[in-house]
mmCIF file of C-alpha atoms in Angstrom:
data_model
loop_
_atom_site.group_PDB
_atom_site.id
_atom_site.type_symbol
_atom_site.label_atom_id
_atom_site.label_comp_id
_atom_site.label_asym_id
_atom_site.label_seq_id
_atom_site.Cartn_x
_atom_site.Cartn_y
_atom_site.Cartn_z
ATOM 1 C CA MET A 1 -19.642 54.115 38.925
ATOM 2 C CA SER A 2 -22.019 51.575 37.228
ATOM 3 C CA GLN A 3 -23.714 52.521 33.969
ATOM 4 C CA LEU A 4 -27.223 51.338 32.945
ATOM 5 C CA ASN A 5 -27.989 51.280 29.224
ATOM 6 C CA VAL A 6 -31.708 51.136 28.302
ATOM 7 C CA ASN A 7 -32.976 51.122 24.654
ATOM 8 C CA THR A 8 -36.596 52.080 25.519
ATOM 9 C CA ILE A 9 -38.258 53.776 28.455
ATOM 10 C CA GLY A 10 -41.993 53.094 28.430
ATOM 11 C CA ALA A 11 -44.405 55.947 29.249
ATOM 12 C CA ARG A 12 -46.168 55.683 32.501
ATOM 13 C CA THR A 13 -48.152 58.259 34.507
ATOM 14 C CA GLY A 14 -45.923 60.023 37.019
ATOM 15 C CA SER A 15 -42.702 58.799 35.449
ATOM 16 C CA THR A 16 -39.874 61.300 35.480
ATOM 17 C CA ILE A 17 -36.203 61.342 34.365
ATOM 18 C CA SER A 18 -33.880 63.406 36.540
ATOM 19 C CA VAL A 19 -30.498 64.828 35.328
ATOM 20 C CA ALA A 20 -27.899 65.985 37.734
ATOM 21 C CA SER A 21 -27.501 69.767 38.047
ATOM 22 C CA GLY A 22 -25.267 71.220 35.347
ATOM 23 C CA HIS A 23 -25.739 68.275 32.950
ATOM 24 C CA LEU A 24 -27.792 67.482 29.981
ATOM 25 C CA LEU A 25 -29.178 64.383 28.297
ATOM 26 C CA ASP A 26 -27.209 63.290 25.283
ATOM 27 C CA ASN A 27 -28.405 64.656 21.969
ATOM 28 C CA ASN A 28 -30.282 67.324 23.850
ATOM 29 C CA PHE A 29 -31.238 70.331 21.812
ATOM 30 C CA GLY A 30 -33.033 73.612 22.468
ATOM 31 C CA LEU A 31 -32.122 76.627 24.598
ATOM 32 C CA GLU A 32 -29.454 76.427 27.272
ATOM 33 C CA LYS A 33 -28.864 79.267 29.615
ATOM 34 C CA LEU A 34 -25.123 80.325 29.549
ATOM 35 C CA MET A 35 -24.887 83.488 31.476
ATOM 36 C CA SER A 36 -26.724 86.626 32.833
ATOM 37 C CA SER A 37 -25.785 90.123 33.839
ATOM 38 C CA THR A 38 -27.588 92.959 35.656
ATOM 39 C CA ALA A 39 -26.767 96.478 34.569
ATOM 40 C CA SER A 40 -26.201 99.100 37.306
ATOM 41 C CA SER A 41 -24.855 102.455 36.062
ATOM 42 C CA ASP A 42 -22.554 100.660 33.580
ATOM 43 C CA ASP A 43 -21.011 102.792 30.797
ATOM 44 C CA ILE A 44 -20.432 99.537 28.816
ATOM 45 C CA LEU A 45 -21.958 96.153 29.560
ATOM 46 C CA VAL A 46 -19.898 93.284 28.271
ATOM 47 C CA LEU A 47 -21.207 89.665 27.738
ATOM 48 C CA ASP A 48 -18.246 87.521 26.649
ATOM 49 C CA GLY A 49 -16.829 83.992 26.838
ATOM 50 C CA PHE A 50 -20.016 82.182 26.001
ATOM 51 C CA VAL A 51 -19.439 81.161 22.409
ATOM 52 C CA ASP A 52 -18.789 77.484 21.699
ATOM 53 C CA THR A 53 -19.225 76.693 18.128
ATOM 54 C CA SER A 54 -18.958 72.907 18.785
ATOM 55 C CA LYS A 55 -22.166 72.968 20.858
ATOM 56 C CA TYR A 56 -24.272 75.841 19.685
ATOM 57 C CA SER A 57 -25.564 76.939 16.274
ATOM 58 C CA GLN A 58 -26.563 80.496 17.444
ATOM 59 C CA TYR A 59 -27.203 82.456 20.548
ATOM 60 C CA LYS A 60 -30.162 84.422 22.037
ATOM 61 C CA ILE A 61 -29.542 87.497 24.173
ATOM 62 C CA VAL A 62 -32.681 88.658 25.972
ATOM 63 C CA TYR A 63 -32.809 92.066 27.713
ATOM 64 C CA ASN A 64 -35.497 93.306 30.008
ATOM 65 C CA ASP A 65 -36.419 96.827 31.235
ATOM 66 C CA LEU A 66 -33.212 98.629 30.221
ATOM 67 C CA LYS A 67 -33.202 102.305 31.248
ATOM 68 C CA ALA A 68 -30.787 105.044 30.216
ATOM 69 C CA ALA A 69 -29.264 107.351 32.799
ATOM 70 C CA THR A 70 -29.566 110.154 30.257
ATOM 71 C CA GLN A 71 -32.864 110.918 28.524
ATOM 72 C CA GLY A 72 -33.416 109.880 24.845
ATOM 73 C CA GLN A 73 -30.404 107.723 24.096
ATOM 74 C CA THR A 74 -29.606 105.305 21.252
ATOM 75 C CA LEU A 75 -28.333 101.877 22.262
ATOM 76 C CA TYR A 76 -25.405 100.514 20.400
ATOM 77 C CA GLN A 77 -23.802 96.924 20.244
ATOM 78 C CA GLY A 78 -20.404 95.828 19.297
ATOM 79 C CA PHE A 79 -18.492 92.474 19.125
ATOM 80 C CA ARG A 80 -15.800 91.041 21.408
ATOM 81 C CA GLN A 81 -12.992 88.533 20.760
ATOM 82 C CA GLY A 82 -10.782 86.369 22.968
ATOM 83 C CA GLY A 83 -13.243 85.347 25.545
ATOM 84 C CA ALA A 84 -13.929 86.742 29.058
ATOM 85 C CA SER A 85 -10.583 88.485 29.358
ATOM 86 C CA GLY A 86 -10.426 89.455 25.684
ATOM 87 C CA SER A 87 -10.813 92.637 23.798
ATOM 88 C CA ASN A 88 -13.175 94.614 21.523
ATOM 89 C CA LEU A 89 -13.565 93.139 17.987
ATOM 90 C CA ASP A 90 -13.760 96.357 16.007
ATOM 91 C CA GLY A 91 -14.448 97.013 12.336
ATOM 92 C CA THR A 92 -17.072 98.256 9.932
ATOM 93 C CA ILE A 93 -20.637 97.087 10.718
ATOM 94 C CA ARG A 94 -23.113 97.285 7.907
ATOM 95 C CA GLY A 95 -26.898 97.224 8.620
ATOM 96 C CA GLY A 96 -30.432 98.238 8.034
ATOM 97 C CA TYR A 97 -33.651 98.547 10.129
ATOM 98 C CA TYR A 98 -37.485 98.717 10.201
ATOM 99 C CA PHE A 99 -39.488 100.477 12.736
ATOM 100 C CA THR A 100 -43.174 101.121 13.455
ATOM 101 C CA LYS A 101 -44.997 103.060 16.231
ATOM 102 C CA LEU A 102 -47.771 101.121 17.939
ATOM 103 C CA ASN A 103 -49.841 104.160 19.090
ATOM 104 C CA GLN A 104 -49.363 106.332 15.988
ATOM 105 C CA ALA A 105 -49.691 105.908 12.217
ATOM 106 C CA TYR A 106 -45.902 106.145 11.578
ATOM 107 C CA SER A 107 -43.262 103.669 10.375
ATOM 108 C CA GLY A 108 -40.040 103.746 8.411
ATOM 109 C CA THR A 109 -37.125 101.783 7.107
ATOM 110 C CA ASP A 110 -33.423 102.516 6.287
ATOM 111 C CA SER A 111 -30.775 100.442 4.573
ATOM 112 C CA ASN A 112 -27.107 100.488 3.513
ATOM 113 C CA LYS A 113 -26.048 101.928 6.861
ATOM 114 C CA SER A 114 -22.417 101.882 7.925
ATOM 115 C CA TYR A 115 -21.245 102.028 11.494
ATOM 116 C CA ASN A 116 -17.742 102.183 12.916
ATOM 117 C CA ASN A 117 -17.166 99.499 15.590
ATOM 118 C CA THR A 118 -20.696 99.511 17.207
ATOM 119 C CA GLY A 119 -24.023 99.195 15.353
ATOM 120 C CA LEU A 120 -27.450 100.599 16.174
ATOM 121 C CA VAL A 121 -29.884 98.570 18.375
ATOM 122 C CA THR A 122 -32.695 101.040 19.047
ATOM 123 C CA ILE A 123 -33.299 104.787 19.471
ATOM 124 C CA ASP A 124 -34.751 107.291 21.953
ATOM 125 C CA VAL A 125 -34.666 105.110 25.128
ATOM 126 C CA GLY A 126 -36.059 107.197 28.009
ATOM 127 C CA SER A 127 -34.978 107.360 31.633
ATOM 128 C CA ASP A 128 -38.169 108.491 33.463
ATOM 129 C CA SER A 129 -39.433 105.596 35.543
ATOM 130 C CA SER A 130 -42.691 107.452 36.427
ATOM 131 C CA SER A 131 -43.782 107.189 32.786
ATOM 132 C CA ASN A 132 -42.554 103.581 32.388
ATOM 133 C CA GLU A 133 -39.868 104.478 29.895
ATOM 134 C CA ALA A 134 -37.797 101.429 29.229
ATOM 135 C CA PHE A 135 -36.532 98.978 26.520
ATOM 136 C CA SER A 136 -36.917 95.244 26.180
ATOM 137 C CA GLY A 137 -36.070 92.844 23.375
ATOM 138 C CA GLU A 138 -33.886 90.089 22.029
ATOM 139 C CA SER A 139 -30.863 89.548 19.870
ATOM 140 C CA THR A 140 -29.928 86.547 17.738
ATOM 141 C CA PHE A 141 -26.247 86.230 17.339
ATOM 142 C CA TYR A 142 -24.543 84.112 14.563
ATOM 143 C CA PRO A 143 -20.581 84.142 15.172
ATOM 144 C CA THR A 144 -18.382 82.622 12.471
ATOM 145 C CA THR A 145 -14.828 82.637 11.186
ATOM 146 C CA ASP A 146 -15.826 82.061 7.604
ATOM 147 C CA GLY A 147 -17.524 85.079 6.131
ATOM 148 C CA ILE A 148 -19.810 87.491 7.970
ATOM 149 C CA THR A 149 -20.832 87.487 11.594
ATOM 150 C CA TYR A 150 -24.477 88.568 11.782
ATOM 151 C CA ILE A 151 -26.700 89.677 14.596
ATOM 152 C CA THR A 152 -30.406 90.727 14.650
ATOM 153 C CA HIS A 153 -32.138 93.008 17.177
ATOM 154 C CA ARG A 154 -35.826 92.937 17.887
ATOM 155 C CA SER A 155 -37.054 95.382 20.518
ATOM 156 C CA LEU A 156 -40.041 97.096 22.034
ATOM 157 C CA VAL A 157 -39.384 100.637 23.417
ATOM 158 C CA ASN A 158 -41.375 103.051 25.561
ATOM 159 C CA ARG A 159 -39.700 106.096 24.026
ATOM 160 C CA ASP A 160 -38.754 109.241 25.890
ATOM 161 C CA GLY A 161 -41.763 111.078 24.355
ATOM 162 C CA GLY A 162 -44.332 108.450 25.479
ATOM 163 C CA ASP A 163 -44.418 106.604 22.075
ATOM 164 C CA MET A 164 -44.593 102.861 21.902
ATOM 165 C CA GLN A 165 -42.256 101.649 19.176
ATOM 166 C CA ALA A 166 -41.122 98.358 17.666
ATOM 167 C CA PHE A 167 -37.677 98.230 16.181
ATOM 168 C CA ASP A 168 -36.062 95.520 14.045
ATOM 169 C CA VAL A 169 -32.319 95.926 13.179
ATOM 170 C CA TYR A 170 -30.072 93.685 11.042
ATOM 171 C CA LEU A 171 -26.208 93.977 11.360
ATOM 172 C CA GLY A 172 -23.266 92.212 9.872
ATOM 173 C CA MET A 173 -19.448 92.574 10.099
ATOM 174 C CA GLU A 174 -17.011 90.838 7.695
ATOM 175 C CA THR A 175 -14.368 89.274 9.788
ATOM 176 C CA SER A 176 -12.187 86.025 9.995
ATOM 177 C CA THR A 177 -11.884 86.462 13.752
ATOM 178 C CA LEU A 178 -14.412 84.480 15.858
ATOM 179 C CA ALA A 179 -16.636 86.902 17.930
ATOM 180 C CA THR A 180 -16.748 85.420 21.361
ATOM 181 C CA GLY A 181 -19.225 87.915 22.892
ATOM 182 C CA LEU A 182 -20.980 91.246 22.698
ATOM 183 C CA ARG A 183 -20.866 94.716 24.309
ATOM 184 C CA TYR A 184 -23.627 97.201 24.733
ATOM 185 C CA HIS A 185 -23.562 100.964 25.466
ATOM 186 C CA PHE A 186 -25.728 104.050 25.069
ATOM 187 C CA GLY A 187 -24.668 106.948 22.951
ATOM 188 C CA SER A 188 -24.234 109.113 26.113
ATOM 189 C CA GLY A 189 -24.382 108.129 29.715
ATOM 190 C CA ALA A 190 -24.644 104.902 31.479
ATOM 191 C CA ILE A 191 -27.021 101.911 31.238
ATOM 192 C CA ALA A 192 -28.816 102.752 34.505
ATOM 193 C CA SER A 193 -30.476 99.435 35.031
ATOM 194 C CA GLY A 194 -31.806 96.279 33.327
ATOM 195 C CA ASN A 195 -31.113 92.597 32.928
ATOM 196 C CA PHE A 196 -29.303 90.516 30.174
ATOM 197 C CA TYR A 197 -29.785 86.857 29.766
ATOM 198 C CA VAL A 198 -27.686 84.717 27.227
ATOM 199 C CA TYR A 199 -28.869 81.359 25.823
ATOM 200 C CA GLY A 200 -27.217 79.021 23.409
ATOM 201 C CA VAL A 201 -29.191 77.073 20.798
ATOM 202 C CA ARG A 202 -27.803 73.569 20.965
ATOM 203 C CA LYS A 203 -26.898 71.648 17.863
ATOM 204 C CA TRP A 204 -28.648 68.466 17.272
ATOM 205 C CA VAL A 205 -26.199 65.598 17.331
ATOM 206 C CA LEU A 206 -27.147 62.249 15.770
#
């Protein structure tokens, strides 16, 4: 196959640059979609095998319209190791959070939390579709083998009592094992429905 090297491409109205499907321009940076998953009565939803520390500096996990099969549940998140056919990466997860209600004068914080294997994402997720009870948000995931693997969760929840709530959570686990993915589950019952999307934040390569 012939290769054409061009130092400068002049701007011109209507000009486009096309890249073959599944490929990127060299030195490209920004978000790259890596995988997605749709929950359907899943006790545990696993997202794994997407970590590539040579290409990505961090990862964004976006979740839309998650519903709990059982009313008023807390959503938890844990880490994975070994890729798509790997296993749970368990240990002590430390964290803290801030929350505020959007339709009431009420807010709060908590710190120095300790969780066994899975950490808090948000609380009181409803299951009644007639009152639009659901949960949406995003996580930013920073896996490493040198120190602490961090993840942040920022969510908006239509709670089981009708409250609108914003919830910010910060979690970290000290481990020398690379976390290759994540797992999510409610405290009781299944994840009835909802969508997860995983994006890698590409490193800038000079």
